Amino acid sequence: MERIVVVTGGSRGIGAATCRLAARRGYAVCVNYRANRDAADRVVADCRELGVRAFPVQADVASEADVVRLFETVDAELGVVTALVNNAGILETQMRVEAMDAARLQRVFAANVTGSFLCCREAVRRMSTRRGGSGGAIVNVSSVAARVGAPGEYVDYAAAKGAIDSLTLGLSKEVAEEGIRVNAVRPGFIYTEIHASGGEPGRVDRVKAGVPMKRGGQPDEVAAAIVWLLSEEASYATGTFIDLAGGR
Ligand code: NAP
């Protein structure tokens, strides 16, 4: 059976590294992105060069209509999804909780939490043996922030990732008998452009002295764990977490 993976936020950072590694392992790849078409096209080109089918789909995971269209497009272009990586995520400018307004909280929870729930829903509807599917695997991209809280920076983002951990635990049990494994990775400080959206592009270098391994991580080091959790080598792993945080 051909393996078909949907990677949300596959255009940049950890998602892009995941798309490229999945392609190397023979997956057909749907590279979802929100706005950066050029970046998505570059990832798609790299995947195709590896000899697999790949294509980009613009969809904002915070929008239910977009998520439905994303999975319908995958049905039509690639076939039934066998793997989902809920990687799309955002954070906003660093600030204390006392300064956060409801609009910000809604944006952060919509992209990080609602988006992952909706993508899980669409994947389960297609994968579940209870619904005639052939099973599959889901990996949610959480964060070490879920267990340390990101004080003074983005407690909202940390709380959203806490919700992703609960989603992983609950859904994994809900679908364990239906051929679907659900796991998560919790990256620490990884060199990507997400820190610029928090207002501090050089954040990883500022904080790396506090990491036991004394360095930030690379997107490829996270992608390796994600693709392993998707694979048959992880066939008895569900509802579990891999922290990729240099010992933090
Ligand atoms: P990034 O470099 O900023 O890339 C974010 C990706 O998500 C881009 O492909 C972006 O698409 C996409 N995206 C953002 N909002 C979206 C939406 N609403 N719908 C669809 N796609 C959306 O981020 P990253 O650092 O690789 O982060 C990836 C995941 O790892 C996130 O869930 C993040 O929370 C998590 N994480 C990162 C770190 C870290 O230190 N980097 C640590 C822990 C956890 P466009 O290119 O179109 O903008």
CSV table of C-alpha atoms and ligand atoms in Angstrom, one decimal:
chain,number,residue,atom,x,y,z
A,1,MET,CA,0.0,0.0,0.0
A,2,GLU,CA,1.4,3.4,-0.9
A,3,ARG,CA,2.0,5.6,2.1
A,4,ILE,CA,0.5,9.1,1.8
A,5,VAL,CA,1.4,11.8,4.3
A,6,VAL,CA,-0.2,15.2,4.9
A,7,VAL,CA,2.2,17.6,6.7
A,8,THR,CA,0.5,20.8,7.9
A,9,GLY,CA,2.8,23.7,7.8
A,10,GLY,CA,5.1,21.7,5.5
A,11,SER,CA,6.5,24.8,3.7
A,12,ARG,CA,9.1,25.8,6.3
A,13,GLY,CA,11.1,24.8,9.4
A,14,ILE,CA,10.3,21.4,11.0
A,15,GLY,CA,7.4,20.7,8.6
A,16,ALA,CA,9.7,21.2,5.6
A,17,ALA,CA,12.3,18.9,7.1
A,18,THR,CA,9.6,16.3,7.7
A,19,CYS,CA,8.3,16.5,4.1
A,20,ARG,CA,11.8,15.9,2.7
A,21,LEU,CA,12.6,13.0,5.1
A,22,ALA,CA,9.2,11.4,4.4
A,23,ALA,CA,9.8,11.7,0.7
A,24,ARG,CA,13.2,10.0,1.1
A,25,ARG,CA,11.4,7.2,2.9
A,26,GLY,CA,9.0,6.8,-0.1
A,27,TYR,CA,5.9,8.6,1.1
A,28,ALA,CA,3.7,10.6,-1.3
A,29,VAL,CA,3.6,14.0,0.3
A,30,CYS,CA,1.0,16.8,0.6
A,31,VAL,CA,2.8,20.0,1.6
A,32,ASN,CA,0.3,22.2,3.3
A,33,TYR,CA,1.0,25.9,3.8
A,34,ARG,CA,-0.9,29.0,4.7
A,35,ALA,CA,0.7,31.9,2.8
A,36,ASN,CA,4.3,31.1,1.6
A,37,ARG,CA,3.7,29.5,-1.8
A,38,ASP,CA,7.3,29.9,-2.9
A,39,ALA,CA,8.6,28.0,0.1
A,40,ALA,CA,6.0,25.2,-0.4
A,41,ASP,CA,7.0,24.9,-4.1
A,42,ARG,CA,10.6,24.5,-3.1
A,43,VAL,CA,9.8,21.6,-0.7
A,44,VAL,CA,7.5,20.0,-3.3
A,45,ALA,CA,10.3,20.2,-5.9
A,46,ASP,CA,12.8,18.6,-3.5
A,47,CYS,CA,10.3,15.7,-2.8
A,48,ARG,CA,9.6,15.1,-6.5
A,49,GLU,CA,13.4,15.0,-7.1
A,50,LEU,CA,13.4,12.0,-4.7
A,51,GLY,CA,11.0,10.3,-7.1
A,52,VAL,CA,7.8,10.5,-5.1
A,53,ARG,CA,4.5,12.2,-5.8
A,54,ALA,CA,4.2,15.6,-4.0
A,55,PHE,CA,2.1,18.7,-4.3
A,56,PRO,CA,1.3,21.9,-2.3
A,57,VAL,CA,-2.1,22.7,-0.9
A,58,GLN,CA,-2.8,26.2,0.5
A,59,ALA,CA,-5.1,25.9,3.6
A,60,ASP,CA,-5.4,27.7,6.9
A,61,VAL,CA,-5.8,24.9,9.4
A,62,ALA,CA,-7.7,27.3,11.7
A,63,SER,CA,-10.5,27.3,9.1
A,64,GLU,CA,-12.8,24.3,9.1
A,65,ALA,CA,-13.7,24.8,5.4
A,66,ASP,CA,-10.0,25.0,4.5
A,67,VAL,CA,-9.2,21.8,6.4
A,68,VAL,CA,-12.1,20.0,4.7
A,69,ARG,CA,-10.9,21.2,1.3
A,70,LEU,CA,-7.3,20.2,2.2
A,71,PHE,CA,-8.2,16.5,2.8
A,72,GLU,CA,-10.6,16.4,-0.2
A,73,THR,CA,-7.8,17.7,-2.4
A,74,VAL,CA,-5.5,14.9,-1.0
A,75,ASP,CA,-8.3,12.3,-1.7
A,76,ALA,CA,-8.4,13.5,-5.3
A,77,GLU,CA,-4.7,14.1,-6.0
A,78,LEU,CA,-2.9,11.5,-4.0
A,79,GLY,CA,-5.4,9.0,-2.6
A,80,VAL,CA,-6.5,8.1,1.0
A,81,VAL,CA,-4.2,9.6,3.6
A,82,THR,CA,-2.2,7.1,5.7
A,83,ALA,CA,-0.2,9.5,7.8
A,84,LEU,CA,-0.8,13.0,9.3
A,85,VAL,CA,1.7,15.3,10.8
A,86,ASN,CA,-0.1,18.1,12.7
A,87,ASN,CA,2.9,20.5,12.5
A,88,ALA,CA,1.4,23.9,11.6
A,89,GLY,CA,1.8,26.2,14.6
A,90,ILE,CA,2.1,29.8,15.5
A,91,LEU,CA,3.3,32.0,18.4
A,92,GLU,CA,2.9,35.7,18.8
A,93,THR,CA,5.0,38.5,20.2
A,94,GLN,CA,6.5,37.8,23.6
A,95,MET,CA,4.5,39.3,26.4
A,96,ARG,CA,3.1,38.5,29.9
A,97,VAL,CA,-0.3,37.1,30.4
A,98,GLU,CA,-1.5,40.3,31.9
A,99,ALA,CA,-1.0,42.0,28.5
A,100,MET,CA,-2.8,39.4,26.3
A,101,ASP,CA,-6.2,40.2,24.8
A,102,ALA,CA,-8.9,37.8,23.6
A,103,ALA,CA,-8.2,38.3,19.9
A,104,ARG,CA,-4.6,37.1,20.4
A,105,LEU,CA,-5.8,34.1,22.4
A,106,GLN,CA,-8.3,33.2,19.8
A,107,ARG,CA,-5.7,33.3,17.0
A,108,VAL,CA,-3.2,31.2,19.0
A,109,PHE,CA,-5.8,28.6,20.0
A,110,ALA,CA,-7.4,28.5,16.6
A,111,ALA,CA,-4.2,27.8,14.7
A,112,ASN,CA,-2.5,25.5,17.3
A,113,VAL,CA,-5.4,23.7,18.8
A,114,THR,CA,-8.5,23.9,16.6
A,115,GLY,CA,-6.4,23.2,13.5
A,116,SER,CA,-4.9,20.1,15.0
A,117,PHE,CA,-8.3,18.8,16.1
A,118,LEU,CA,-9.9,19.4,12.7
A,119,CYS,CA,-7.0,17.7,10.9
A,120,CYS,CA,-7.3,14.7,13.3
A,121,ARG,CA,-11.0,14.5,12.6
A,122,GLU,CA,-10.5,14.4,8.8
A,123,ALA,CA,-7.7,11.9,9.1
A,124,VAL,CA,-9.6,9.6,11.5
A,125,ARG,CA,-12.7,9.6,9.2
A,126,ARG,CA,-10.5,8.3,6.4
A,127,MET,CA,-8.2,6.0,8.4
A,128,SER,CA,-10.4,4.3,11.0
A,129,THR,CA,-11.1,0.6,10.4
A,130,ARG,CA,-14.5,1.3,12.1
A,131,ARG,CA,-15.3,3.4,9.0
A,132,GLY,CA,-13.9,1.0,6.5
A,133,GLY,CA,-10.4,2.5,6.4
A,134,SER,CA,-7.1,0.8,6.5
A,135,GLY,CA,-5.6,2.5,9.6
A,136,GLY,CA,-2.8,5.0,9.8
A,137,ALA,CA,-0.6,7.1,12.0
A,138,ILE,CA,-0.8,10.6,13.4
A,139,VAL,CA,2.0,12.7,14.9
A,140,ASN,CA,1.2,15.9,16.7
A,141,VAL,CA,3.9,18.5,17.1
A,142,SER,CA,3.7,19.8,20.6
A,143,SER,CA,6.5,21.6,22.5
A,144,VAL,CA,8.5,21.5,25.6
A,145,ALA,CA,6.7,24.7,26.4
A,146,ALA,CA,3.7,22.5,27.3
A,147,ARG,CA,5.5,21.3,30.4
A,148,VAL,CA,7.6,24.4,31.2
A,149,GLY,CA,4.9,27.1,30.5
A,150,ALA,CA,7.0,29.7,28.6
A,151,PRO,CA,6.6,32.4,31.4
A,152,GLY,CA,7.2,36.0,30.2
A,153,GLU,CA,7.1,35.0,26.6
A,154,TYR,CA,4.0,33.1,25.5
A,155,VAL,CA,2.1,31.2,28.2
A,156,ASP,CA,-0.9,31.2,25.7
A,157,TYR,CA,1.2,29.2,23.2
A,158,ALA,CA,2.4,26.8,26.0
A,159,ALA,CA,-1.2,26.3,27.1
A,160,ALA,CA,-2.2,25.5,23.5
A,161,LYS,CA,0.6,22.9,23.3
A,162,GLY,CA,-0.7,21.5,26.6
A,163,ALA,CA,-4.0,21.0,24.8
A,164,ILE,CA,-2.1,19.2,22.0
A,165,ASP,CA,-0.7,16.8,24.6
A,166,SER,CA,-4.2,16.0,25.9
A,167,LEU,CA,-5.5,15.6,22.4
A,168,THR,CA,-2.7,13.1,21.8
A,169,LEU,CA,-3.5,11.1,24.9
A,170,GLY,CA,-7.2,11.1,24.5
A,171,LEU,CA,-7.4,10.4,20.8
A,172,SER,CA,-4.8,7.7,20.9
A,173,LYS,CA,-7.0,5.7,23.3
A,174,GLU,CA,-10.2,6.6,21.3
A,175,VAL,CA,-8.8,5.1,18.1
A,176,ALA,CA,-6.4,2.5,19.4
A,177,GLU,CA,-8.6,-0.4,18.3
A,178,GLU,CA,-9.2,1.2,14.9
A,179,GLY,CA,-5.8,0.8,13.4
A,180,ILE,CA,-4.6,4.3,14.2
A,181,ARG,CA,-1.7,5.3,16.3
A,182,VAL,CA,-1.5,8.8,17.7
A,183,ASN,CA,1.8,10.2,19.1
A,184,ALA,CA,3.5,13.5,19.6
A,185,VAL,CA,6.9,15.1,19.6
A,186,ARG,CA,7.9,17.9,22.0
A,187,PRO,CA,10.7,20.0,20.5
A,188,GLY,CA,12.8,22.4,22.6
A,189,PHE,CA,14.7,25.3,21.0
A,190,ILE,CA,14.9,24.6,17.3
A,191,TYR,CA,16.5,26.9,14.7
A,192,THR,CA,13.5,28.0,12.6
A,193,GLU,CA,11.8,31.2,11.6
A,194,ILE,CA,9.1,30.8,14.3
A,195,HIS,CA,11.2,32.8,16.8
A,196,ALA,CA,11.1,35.8,14.5
A,197,SER,CA,7.3,35.9,14.8
A,198,GLY,CA,7.8,36.0,18.6
A,199,GLY,CA,9.8,39.2,18.0
A,200,GLU,CA,13.2,37.6,18.6
A,201,PRO,CA,14.9,35.9,15.6
A,202,GLY,CA,18.0,35.1,17.6
A,203,ARG,CA,16.1,33.6,20.6
A,204,VAL,CA,17.7,30.1,20.3
A,205,ASP,CA,21.2,31.5,20.6
A,206,ARG,CA,20.2,33.6,23.6
A,207,VAL,CA,18.7,30.7,25.5
A,208,LYS,CA,20.9,27.8,24.5
A,209,ALA,CA,23.2,28.1,27.5
A,210,GLY,CA,20.3,26.9,29.6
A,211,VAL,CA,20.0,23.7,27.6
A,212,PRO,CA,22.0,20.7,29.2
A,213,MET,CA,23.5,20.0,25.7
A,214,LYS,CA,24.4,23.7,25.4
A,215,ARG,CA,23.0,24.0,21.9
A,216,GLY,CA,19.8,24.5,19.9
A,217,GLY,CA,18.3,21.7,17.8
A,218,GLN,CA,18.0,21.4,14.0
A,219,PRO,CA,14.7,20.8,12.2
A,220,ASP,CA,16.1,17.5,10.8
A,221,GLU,CA,16.6,16.2,14.4
A,222,VAL,CA,12.9,16.7,15.0
A,223,ALA,CA,11.8,15.3,11.6
A,224,ALA,CA,13.7,12.1,12.3
A,225,ALA,CA,11.6,11.4,15.4
A,226,ILE,CA,8.4,12.3,13.6
A,227,VAL,CA,9.0,10.0,10.7
A,228,TRP,CA,10.0,7.2,13.0
A,229,LEU,CA,6.8,7.6,15.0
A,230,LEU,CA,4.9,7.4,11.6
A,231,SER,CA,6.7,4.2,10.6
A,232,GLU,CA,6.0,0.6,11.2
A,233,GLU,CA,9.1,0.5,13.4
A,234,ALA,CA,7.0,2.4,16.0
A,235,SER,CA,4.1,-0.1,15.6
A,236,TYR,CA,3.5,-0.6,19.4
A,237,ALA,CA,3.9,3.1,20.2
A,238,THR,CA,0.7,5.1,20.8
A,239,GLY,CA,-0.2,7.9,23.1
A,240,THR,CA,3.5,8.6,23.7
A,241,PHE,CA,5.8,11.5,23.5
A,242,ILE,CA,9.4,12.0,22.3
A,243,ASP,CA,11.1,15.1,23.7
A,244,LEU,CA,13.7,16.6,21.4
A,245,ALA,CA,15.2,19.3,23.6
A,246,GLY,CA,18.8,18.6,24.4
A,247,GLY,CA,18.0,17.3,27.9
A,248,ARG,CA,15.7,20.2,28.9
B,1,NAP,P1,7.9,28.0,11.3
B,1,NAP,O1,9.4,27.8,10.8
B,1,NAP,O2,7.4,29.3,11.7
B,1,NAP,O3,7.0,27.3,10.2
B,1,NAP,C1,5.6,27.3,10.4
B,1,NAP,C2,4.9,26.5,9.3
B,1,NAP,O4,3.5,26.5,9.7
B,1,NAP,C3,5.0,27.2,8.0
B,1,NAP,O5,5.0,26.2,7.0
B,1,NAP,C4,3.7,28.0,7.9
B,1,NAP,O6,3.2,28.2,6.6
B,1,NAP,C5,2.8,27.0,8.6
B,1,NAP,N1,1.6,27.6,9.2
B,1,NAP,C6,1.5,28.5,10.2
B,1,NAP,N2,0.2,28.8,10.5
B,1,NAP,C7,-0.6,28.0,9.7
B,1,NAP,C8,-2.0,27.8,9.5
B,1,NAP,N3,-2.8,28.5,10.2
B,1,NAP,N4,-2.4,26.9,8.6
B,1,NAP,C9,-1.5,26.2,7.8
B,1,NAP,N5,-0.1,26.4,8.0
B,1,NAP,C10,0.3,27.2,8.9
B,1,NAP,O7,7.7,27.0,12.5
B,1,NAP,P2,8.5,25.8,13.1
B,1,NAP,O8,9.4,26.3,14.1
B,1,NAP,O9,9.0,24.9,12.0
B,1,NAP,O10,7.3,25.1,13.9
B,1,NAP,C11,6.7,23.9,13.5
B,1,NAP,C12,5.9,23.3,14.7
B,1,NAP,O11,6.9,23.0,15.7
B,1,NAP,C13,4.9,24.3,15.3
B,1,NAP,O12,3.8,23.6,15.8
B,1,NAP,C14,5.7,24.8,16.5
B,1,NAP,O13,4.8,25.2,17.6
B,1,NAP,C15,6.5,23.6,16.9
B,1,NAP,N6,7.7,23.9,17.8
B,1,NAP,C16,8.7,24.6,17.3
B,1,NAP,C17,9.8,24.9,18.1
B,1,NAP,C18,11.0,25.7,17.7
B,1,NAP,O14,11.8,26.0,18.5
B,1,NAP,N7,11.1,26.0,16.4
B,1,NAP,C19,9.8,24.4,19.4
B,1,NAP,C20,8.7,23.6,19.8
B,1,NAP,C21,7.7,23.4,19.0
B,1,NAP,P3,3.7,29.5,5.7
B,1,NAP,O15,5.1,29.1,5.2
B,1,NAP,O16,2.7,29.6,4.6
B,1,NAP,O17,3.7,30.7,6.6
